[in-house]
Coordinates of C-alpha atoms in Angstrom, one line a residue:
M1 CA 132.2 97.1 101.6
N2 CA 131.9 93.3 102.0
H3 CA 128.2 92.8 100.5
T4 CA 128.4 89.3 100.7
P5 CA 124.4 87.3 101.7
S6 CA 124.8 86.1 104.5
R7 CA 122.8 82.9 105.1
E8 CA 119.2 84.0 105.9
R9 CA 117.3 83.9 103.1
I10 CA 113.6 86.0 102.6
C11 CA 110.8 85.5 100.2
L12 CA 110.0 88.3 99.3
L13 CA 106.0 87.2 98.0
T14 CA 103.8 89.7 96.1
G15 CA 100.1 89.5 94.1
G16 CA 101.5 89.8 90.6
G17 CA 104.0 92.5 90.6
Y18 CA 107.6 92.7 91.4
P19 CA 109.4 92.2 89.6
Y20 CA 107.1 91.3 86.7
R21 CA 105.5 94.5 86.5
R22 CA 107.0 98.3 87.0
D23 CA 104.7 99.6 89.7
A24 CA 104.8 101.8 92.7
L25 CA 104.8 99.2 95.1
G26 CA 107.2 97.3 92.5
G27 CA 109.3 100.5 93.0
W28 CA 109.6 99.8 97.1
C29 CA 110.0 96.2 96.4
R30 CA 113.1 97.1 94.3
S31 CA 114.5 98.6 97.0
L32 CA 114.2 97.2 99.8
V33 CA 115.8 93.8 98.1
E34 CA 118.6 96.4 96.1
G35 CA 119.4 97.4 99.7
L36 CA 119.3 94.4 102.0
R37 CA 122.8 93.2 100.4
A38 CA 122.9 91.7 103.7
F39 CA 120.2 89.1 102.5
R40 CA 118.8 85.9 100.7
F41 CA 115.6 86.5 98.4
E42 CA 113.9 83.6 96.6
L43 CA 111.2 86.4 94.9
L44 CA 107.4 84.3 94.5
T45 CA 104.9 86.8 93.4
V46 CA 101.2 84.7 93.3
T47 CA 98.1 86.4 90.5
D48 CA 95.6 85.8 88.2
R49 CA 97.2 88.4 85.9
E50 CA 98.3 87.0 83.3
L51 CA 102.1 86.7 83.5
L52 CA 105.1 88.3 81.4
S53 CA 107.7 86.6 79.9
A54 CA 110.7 88.2 82.0
P55 CA 111.1 89.6 85.2
A56 CA 110.8 94.1 84.2
Y57 CA 113.7 94.7 86.8
P58 CA 116.9 94.2 86.7
L59 CA 117.7 91.1 89.3
P60 CA 120.9 91.6 92.4
F61 CA 123.5 89.2 92.8
H62 CA 121.7 88.1 95.5
V63 CA 118.1 87.2 94.5
V64 CA 118.4 83.6 94.2
S65 CA 115.7 82.6 92.4
A66 CA 112.5 84.8 91.3
R67 CA 108.9 83.5 90.2
A68 CA 105.6 83.4 88.9
V69 CA 102.8 82.0 89.9
A70 CA 99.2 82.3 87.8
L71 CA 96.5 80.6 89.5
E72 CA 94.0 79.4 86.0
R73 CA 90.8 79.4 86.2
D74 CA 88.8 75.8 86.4
P75 CA 87.2 75.0 83.0
G76 CA 84.3 74.7 83.8
R77 CA 82.3 74.0 87.2
Q78 CA 83.4 71.1 88.8
R79 CA 80.7 68.6 90.9
R80 CA 81.5 66.5 92.8
R81 CA 80.8 63.3 92.5
G82 CA 79.6 61.2 95.8
P83 CA 79.4 63.2 98.5
A84 CA 82.2 65.0 100.7
S85 CA 84.0 63.0 103.2
D86 CA 84.0 64.4 106.8
D87 CA 87.3 66.1 106.4
A88 CA 86.0 68.4 103.4
A89 CA 82.2 69.8 104.9
E90 CA 83.8 70.2 108.4
A91 CA 86.2 72.1 106.7
A92 CA 84.0 74.3 104.7
D93 CA 81.5 74.4 107.8
L94 CA 83.9 76.2 110.2
L95 CA 85.2 78.3 106.8
C96 CA 81.6 79.9 105.9
R97 CA 80.3 79.7 109.6
G98 CA 83.3 82.2 110.7
L99 CA 83.5 83.2 107.6
L100 CA 79.3 84.7 108.7
G101 CA 79.8 85.2 112.3
D102 CA 81.7 87.9 113.9
G103 CA 84.3 88.3 116.7
V104 CA 87.0 86.6 118.0
V105 CA 85.4 82.9 117.7
A106 CA 84.3 83.2 114.3
G107 CA 87.8 84.4 113.4
E108 CA 89.1 81.5 114.8
R109 CA 86.5 79.7 113.4
F110 CA 87.5 81.0 109.9
A111 CA 91.2 80.3 110.6
D112 CA 90.6 76.9 111.5
G113 CA 88.6 76.3 108.9
L114 CA 91.1 77.6 106.0
R115 CA 93.8 75.8 107.8
R116 CA 92.0 72.7 107.0
I117 CA 91.3 73.4 103.8
S118 CA 95.0 73.7 103.0
R119 CA 95.8 70.9 104.0
L120 CA 93.8 69.3 101.7
T121 CA 94.9 71.0 98.8
G122 CA 97.9 68.7 98.1
R123 CA 95.1 65.7 98.3
P124 CA 93.5 64.2 94.9
G125 CA 90.3 65.7 94.0
G126 CA 91.8 69.2 96.0
L127 CA 89.8 72.3 96.5
S128 CA 87.1 70.6 94.0
A129 CA 86.4 67.6 97.0
V130 CA 85.5 70.1 99.4
P131 CA 81.2 71.2 99.4
L132 CA 81.2 75.3 99.3
A133 CA 78.0 76.2 97.7
D134 CA 76.2 74.2 100.7
A135 CA 78.3 74.7 103.4
L136 CA 77.6 78.6 102.8
A137 CA 73.9 77.9 102.3
D138 CA 73.2 76.2 105.7
A139 CA 75.8 78.7 107.7
W140 CA 73.4 81.8 105.8
R141 CA 70.2 80.4 107.0
G142 CA 71.9 79.3 110.6
H143 CA 72.9 83.0 110.3
R144 CA 69.5 84.3 109.8
A145 CA 67.9 82.3 112.3
R146 CA 70.4 83.2 114.6
T147 CA 70.2 86.9 114.7
G148 CA 66.1 87.1 114.9
R149 CA 66.2 89.2 111.4
P150 CA 68.1 89.1 108.2
G151 CA 70.8 90.8 108.5
L152 CA 72.4 89.6 105.2
P153 CA 70.6 89.9 101.9
K154 CA 68.5 86.8 100.1
L155 CA 70.9 83.7 98.9
S156 CA 69.8 81.9 95.8
V157 CA 71.2 78.4 95.0
R158 CA 72.7 80.3 91.9
D159 CA 75.1 82.4 94.2
A160 CA 76.1 80.3 96.5
R161 CA 78.2 78.1 93.7
T162 CA 78.2 81.3 91.8
A163 CA 80.3 82.2 95.1
A164 CA 81.1 79.6 95.7
T165 CA 83.2 79.2 92.6
L166 CA 85.2 82.5 93.1
L167 CA 86.4 81.2 96.3
R168 CA 87.5 77.8 95.5
H169 CA 89.9 80.0 92.8
A170 CA 90.6 82.5 95.6
M171 CA 91.7 80.1 97.6
R172 CA 94.1 78.6 95.2
A173 CA 96.2 80.2 96.6
L174 CA 96.9 78.1 99.4
A175 CA 98.7 75.2 97.1
V176 CA 101.1 77.3 96.1
P177 CA 104.5 76.3 96.9
V178 CA 106.2 78.2 99.2
P179 CA 110.3 78.6 99.1
E180 CA 112.2 76.8 102.3
V181 CA 113.7 80.1 103.9
D182 CA 113.8 81.8 107.0
L183 CA 111.0 84.2 106.4
V184 CA 108.4 84.9 104.4
H185 CA 108.1 88.5 104.1
C186 CA 104.3 89.3 102.5
V187 CA 103.4 92.5 100.4
G188 CA 100.1 92.7 98.7
G189 CA 96.5 91.4 99.4
T190 CA 94.5 88.3 99.4
T191 CA 95.9 86.3 96.6
P192 CA 100.0 86.1 98.6
L193 CA 98.8 86.5 101.9
L194 CA 97.0 83.1 101.2
A195 CA 99.3 81.2 100.1
A196 CA 102.4 83.1 102.8
L197 CA 99.8 81.9 105.4
A198 CA 99.5 78.1 103.6
G199 CA 103.5 78.2 103.5
H200 CA 103.7 79.3 106.6
W201 CA 101.4 76.0 108.1
R202 CA 102.7 73.5 106.4
T203 CA 107.0 74.6 107.7
G204 CA 106.1 76.4 110.6
T205 CA 108.6 80.0 108.8
P206 CA 108.2 83.0 110.5
L207 CA 106.0 85.7 108.5
L208 CA 106.6 89.7 107.9
L209 CA 103.2 91.3 106.7
T210 CA 104.1 95.6 105.2
E211 CA 100.3 96.0 105.9
A212 CA 98.9 98.7 102.6
R213 CA 95.6 97.5 102.4
A214 CA 92.5 99.9 102.0
A215 CA 90.8 100.3 104.7
V216 CA 87.7 98.2 103.3
P217 CA 88.8 95.6 101.3
R218 CA 89.1 95.7 97.4
Q219 CA 85.8 95.1 95.2
R220 CA 87.6 94.6 91.5
P221 CA 85.5 97.0 89.3
A222 CA 84.6 93.4 87.2
E223 CA 82.3 92.7 90.4
D224 CA 79.9 94.9 90.2
R225 CA 77.8 92.7 88.1
L226 CA 77.3 90.1 90.7
S227 CA 74.7 90.4 93.3
A228 CA 74.7 91.5 96.6
S229 CA 74.8 88.4 98.8
V230 CA 78.1 87.4 96.1
R231 CA 79.8 90.2 96.9
T232 CA 78.6 90.4 101.1
V233 CA 80.8 86.9 100.6
L234 CA 83.6 88.5 99.3
R235 CA 84.0 91.2 101.2
R236 CA 84.1 88.9 104.7
F237 CA 85.7 86.7 102.8
R238 CA 89.1 89.5 102.1
T239 CA 88.1 90.8 105.5
A240 CA 88.1 87.6 106.9
V241 CA 91.7 86.4 105.2
A242 CA 93.0 89.2 106.7
R243 CA 92.1 89.4 110.1
T244 CA 94.2 85.5 110.0
G245 CA 97.1 87.5 108.9
Y246 CA 97.4 89.8 111.2
A247 CA 96.7 86.7 114.2
E248 CA 99.0 83.8 112.4
A249 CA 102.0 86.6 111.9
E250 CA 104.7 87.3 114.0
L251 CA 105.4 90.9 113.5
I252 CA 102.7 93.1 110.6
A253 CA 104.7 96.8 109.7
P254 CA 101.6 98.5 109.1
L255 CA 102.6 102.2 106.4
S256 CA 101.4 105.1 107.6
A257 CA 98.9 105.5 111.0
Y258 CA 95.7 105.5 108.8
H259 CA 96.7 101.5 108.6
H260 CA 98.3 100.6 112.0
A261 CA 94.2 102.0 112.6
W262 CA 93.3 99.5 109.9
A263 CA 95.4 96.2 112.1
L264 CA 94.2 97.2 115.6
D265 CA 90.7 97.5 113.9
H266 CA 90.6 94.3 112.8
G267 CA 92.3 91.7 115.6
A268 CA 95.7 92.7 115.4
Q269 CA 97.5 93.3 118.6
P270 CA 99.6 96.2 119.3
S271 CA 102.8 94.4 120.6
R272 CA 102.9 92.9 116.7
L273 CA 102.4 96.6 114.6
V274 CA 105.9 98.3 113.5
P275 CA 105.1 101.1 112.2
V276 CA 107.7 101.4 108.6
P277 CA 106.7 104.8 107.0
A278 CA 106.4 104.2 103.3
G279 CA 110.0 105.5 101.3
V280 CA 111.5 106.6 97.8
D281 CA 114.6 106.8 96.7
P282 CA 114.9 111.2 96.8
G283 CA 117.9 110.0 94.2
H284 CA 115.6 109.8 91.9
H285 CA 113.0 112.3 92.3
P286 CA 115.9 115.1 92.1
G287 CA 113.0 118.0 91.7
S288 CA 113.1 121.2 89.4
G289 CA 111.9 123.7 88.2
E290 CA 108.6 124.5 87.2
P291 CA 107.3 124.4 83.7
G292 CA 105.9 127.4 82.1
P293 CA 104.2 129.3 80.5
G294 CA 100.8 128.3 80.4
P295 CA 98.5 127.0 84.1
T296 CA 99.7 123.4 83.8
V297 CA 97.7 120.2 86.7
V298 CA 99.3 117.2 86.1
W299 CA 98.1 113.6 87.6
S300 CA 99.8 110.0 87.6
G301 CA 97.9 107.1 88.0
S302 CA 96.9 103.9 85.9
G303 CA 94.1 104.9 84.4
G304 CA 91.7 102.3 85.5
P305 CA 88.1 102.5 86.1
D306 CA 89.5 102.8 90.2
S307 CA 92.3 105.0 90.0
G308 CA 90.7 107.8 90.7
L309 CA 90.2 109.4 87.3
D310 CA 87.0 110.3 87.0
L311 CA 87.1 113.0 90.2
L312 CA 90.0 114.2 88.1
L313 CA 88.6 114.9 85.2
D314 CA 85.3 116.4 86.7
A315 CA 87.0 119.1 88.8
F316 CA 89.2 119.6 86.2
T317 CA 86.5 120.7 83.7
D318 CA 85.6 123.2 86.6
V319 CA 89.7 123.8 86.8
L320 CA 89.4 125.0 82.8
A321 CA 86.0 127.0 83.0
A322 CA 87.8 129.4 85.8
I323 CA 91.0 129.0 83.3
P324 CA 91.4 128.8 80.2
G325 CA 93.9 127.2 78.8
T326 CA 94.9 125.1 81.5
V327 CA 96.9 121.5 80.5
L328 CA 96.1 118.5 82.3
H329 CA 99.0 116.5 82.3
L330 CA 98.2 112.1 82.7
T331 CA 101.2 110.5 83.7
G332 CA 101.5 106.6 84.0
V333 CA 98.7 105.6 82.5
T334 CA 99.0 102.0 81.4
P335 CA 98.3 100.1 78.0
A336 CA 95.8 97.9 79.0
H337 CA 94.0 101.9 80.1
R338 CA 94.9 104.1 77.6
E339 CA 91.9 103.4 75.9
N340 CA 89.9 104.1 79.0
C341 CA 91.1 107.2 79.4
L342 CA 90.4 108.3 75.8
T343 CA 86.9 107.2 76.0
R344 CA 86.3 110.0 79.3
I345 CA 88.1 112.3 78.4
T346 CA 86.4 113.0 75.2
G347 CA 83.4 112.0 76.5
R348 CA 83.6 115.2 79.2
G349 CA 84.7 117.2 75.9
L350 CA 88.1 117.9 77.1
G351 CA 90.4 116.0 74.2
A352 CA 92.0 118.9 73.7
A353 CA 92.9 120.3 77.4
V354 CA 94.2 116.9 78.0
R355 CA 97.6 114.8 77.3
I356 CA 97.9 111.4 78.4
E357 CA 101.6 110.9 78.0
A358 CA 103.9 107.6 77.5
S359 CA 105.1 105.9 80.8
A360 CA 108.4 108.3 82.0
R361 CA 110.5 107.5 84.2
A362 CA 110.0 107.6 87.9
G363 CA 111.7 111.3 88.1
D364 CA 110.1 112.7 85.0
R365 CA 106.3 111.5 86.2
Y366 CA 105.3 114.8 88.0
T367 CA 107.8 117.9 85.5
P368 CA 105.5 118.8 83.4
G369 CA 103.0 120.5 86.3
Q370 CA 103.0 123.4 87.9
V371 CA 100.3 121.4 90.2
V372 CA 99.7 118.2 91.0
A373 CA 96.7 117.2 92.1
H374 CA 96.8 113.5 93.7
V375 CA 93.4 111.8 93.4
P376 CA 94.1 107.9 94.4
G377 CA 92.6 105.2 94.2
P378 CA 90.5 103.5 96.8
A379 CA 93.5 100.5 97.7
D380 CA 96.6 102.7 96.2
P381 CA 100.0 103.5 98.8
P382 CA 101.3 106.5 99.4
Y383 CA 104.3 106.3 97.3
R384 CA 103.1 108.2 94.3
L385 CA 102.0 111.0 96.6
V386 CA 105.5 111.0 97.8
E387 CA 106.9 111.1 94.9
A388 CA 104.6 114.2 93.6
M389 CA 106.0 115.5 97.4
L390 CA 110.2 115.0 96.3
S391 CA 109.4 117.0 92.5
G392 CA 109.0 120.3 94.4
R393 CA 105.7 121.0 93.0
G394 CA 102.3 122.5 94.7
V395 CA 100.0 118.8 96.0
V396 CA 96.4 118.9 96.4
G397 CA 95.2 115.5 98.1
V398 CA 92.0 113.9 97.6
N399 CA 91.7 112.4 101.1
V400 CA 92.2 109.3 101.2
G401 CA 93.8 106.7 103.0
P402 CA 97.2 107.9 104.7
V403 CA 97.0 110.8 102.4
A404 CA 96.4 113.8 105.0
E405 CA 99.1 112.5 107.6
T406 CA 101.8 111.9 104.6
L407 CA 100.8 115.5 103.5
G408 CA 100.4 116.9 106.6
D409 CA 100.7 120.9 106.1
T410 CA 102.7 121.1 103.3
G411 CA 99.9 120.6 101.0
V412 CA 95.9 121.7 100.5
V413 CA 94.1 118.4 101.4
V414 CA 89.9 118.0 99.6
P415 CA 87.7 115.8 101.1
A416 CA 87.4 112.4 98.9
G417 CA 84.6 112.2 96.0
D418 CA 83.9 116.3 96.0
P419 CA 85.5 117.7 92.9
E420 CA 83.8 120.8 93.6
E421 CA 86.2 121.1 95.9
L422 CA 89.8 119.5 94.9
A423 CA 88.6 121.9 91.5
I424 CA 88.4 125.1 94.0
A425 CA 92.1 124.5 96.1
V426 CA 93.7 123.5 92.4
V427 CA 92.1 127.1 90.8
G428 CA 94.2 128.8 94.2
M429 CA 96.8 126.9 93.6
L430 CA 97.1 127.9 89.3
R431 CA 96.7 131.6 90.6
D432 CA 99.0 132.7 94.1
T433 CA 102.6 131.4 92.5
A434 CA 104.3 132.1 95.5
R435 CA 102.7 129.9 97.6
R436 CA 102.0 126.8 95.7
R437 CA 106.1 127.3 94.6
A438 CA 106.6 127.5 99.1
L439 CA 104.2 124.6 99.6
G440 CA 106.4 122.8 96.9
E441 CA 109.2 123.5 98.3
A442 CA 108.3 123.1 102.8
A443 CA 107.2 118.7 100.8
R444 CA 110.2 117.9 99.4
L445 CA 111.6 119.0 102.7
R446 CA 109.2 117.0 104.8
A447 CA 110.2 114.1 102.3
L448 CA 113.9 114.1 103.2
R449 CA 112.8 113.8 106.5
H450 CA 110.6 111.2 107.1
F451 CA 109.7 109.2 103.6
T452 CA 113.3 108.4 102.2
V453 CA 113.9 104.1 101.4
D454 CA 116.5 104.3 103.4
R455 CA 114.9 104.5 106.1
V456 CA 113.0 102.0 105.6
V457 CA 115.1 99.4 104.4
G458 CA 117.7 100.4 107.8
A459 CA 114.2 99.1 109.4
Y460 CA 113.4 96.0 107.9
G461 CA 117.0 94.9 107.5
A462 CA 116.5 95.1 111.4
L463 CA 112.9 93.7 111.6
Y464 CA 113.8 90.5 108.9
T465 CA 117.3 90.2 111.7
D466 CA 115.1 90.2 114.5
L467 CA 113.3 87.1 112.9
A468 CA 115.1 85.3 110.8
A469 CA 118.5 85.1 112.0
P470 CA 118.9 82.3 114.6
P471 CA 118.2 83.7 118.1
P472 CA 121.7 84.8 119.9
V473 CA 124.3 83.1 122.2
H474 CA 124.2 83.5 125.8
S475 CA 126.7 84.7 127.9
F476 CA 127.9 84.2 131.2
E477 CA 129.2 87.1 133.0
L478 CA 132.6 86.2 136.0
T479 CA 132.5 87.9 138.8
L480 CA 135.4 90.4 138.9
S481 CA 137.1 92.2 141.6
V482 CA 137.9 95.1 138.9
P483 CA 134.9 94.8 136.4
A484 CA 135.1 94.7 132.4
P485 CA 134.6 96.9 129.8
R486 CA 131.3 97.0 128.8
T487 CA 129.3 97.8 125.5
T488 CA 125.5 98.6 126.3
M489 CA 123.7 97.1 123.1
P490 CA 120.9 98.0 121.6
A491 CA 117.3 96.8 121.8
T492 CA 116.2 95.1 118.9
V493 CA 113.0 94.4 117.7
R494 CA 112.0 92.1 119.5
W495 CA 112.5 93.4 122.3
L496 CA 110.5 96.1 121.3
T497 CA 107.8 94.6 120.7
R498 CA 107.7 92.0 123.2
E499 CA 104.8 92.1 125.3
A500 CA 106.8 91.5 129.1
C501 CA 110.7 91.0 129.5
P502 CA 112.5 89.0 132.4

């Protein structure tokens, strides 16, 4: 079979993951790149975390380049000297008024301001010349005056400066150069999307978004220390960036009906949405028999503050009380969060009943358990859940994001934020061996039917071809007395998503 790449070049733009970090989303990106050998890939990851020295995954031959860019933090507050230019002041005003407004007009205003700021990043002074603190304070006062009621928490001068510093840091992604390609495929959150938007505005390159964000734009754990007004600014900024991405992208590929609804609620046009469910390589998850003989539960996650660990441990305390001797295995915990896990485990007196497993191969994550307790974090895509289903284990899933629609009736779904209900479901699974095994087999069959990576690769191959390939050559038919044989051409994604066909 000929695997020679075509001339179409794709920039896969992520937020600090593939190919430099091994995580669920990185594994998905790897499967996508390795499965689409007909295209040339340029990999770009933009992050505000520490960069790793080398890729964590081997790169196939059709990857032209791989580059990671870290957003450097300001060495200190950079105060403007003299008045801001008219362009900078107008851009800041549009951005901040659009940030605090609602509706289509506010969204267009924000996008216009962001576009102007992206142009300013190439000028002397760059973002430091944009008077964000002053514009934010003015827009805040104007919003309160227009509505006739507070509506927003109080914004002090210090809050305005703090928020401006954080926004300025986030918008450093606008200055990241995006390779000259035929299509930019953005996977991730706010940071990579900002870089993708700036590249789209500079060159007009088509933009494809894989939508896997949480229903509420993610608040990072460190932001709990910020004031209510600063957190409001950050939340609105992330939402506004998402809306801008929906407006600018040629196509949006949500991972689930849950993500599809989120995109629609935030301004995405239905004709631009092409759902592509999450997919996992079943070859990496062959399934295996249950361990024995004692009762065991397994959970897979990073172990960080927003990974769902606290809810899991609260529930496991009740499980242990109902079935003494039960062992909980935590797999996939990263070295950076191991201490966080140990602190929470020992604080609940669970040290003798919990095992923290070293990062194992994807296919081994769920082998230590008879029951999988799937407690996702607020921003987790459903890849780990699909892996759990492929393991053939009985799954109890917390109803966060697309868990219920992914698991269907092949597992037990419990309400979010309720450790008692989670404990009851896990105990029921542990005590009913026949039911547990029947659900595990059904979950594996469901995953093989709906959530395999070959389906994902096929769908994205069509999307790439539709958006990146040159338009087909016009054909002309001659009127013959005897019609020549014809082959019906399949409808492309463009025809399926076009609002009106000629």
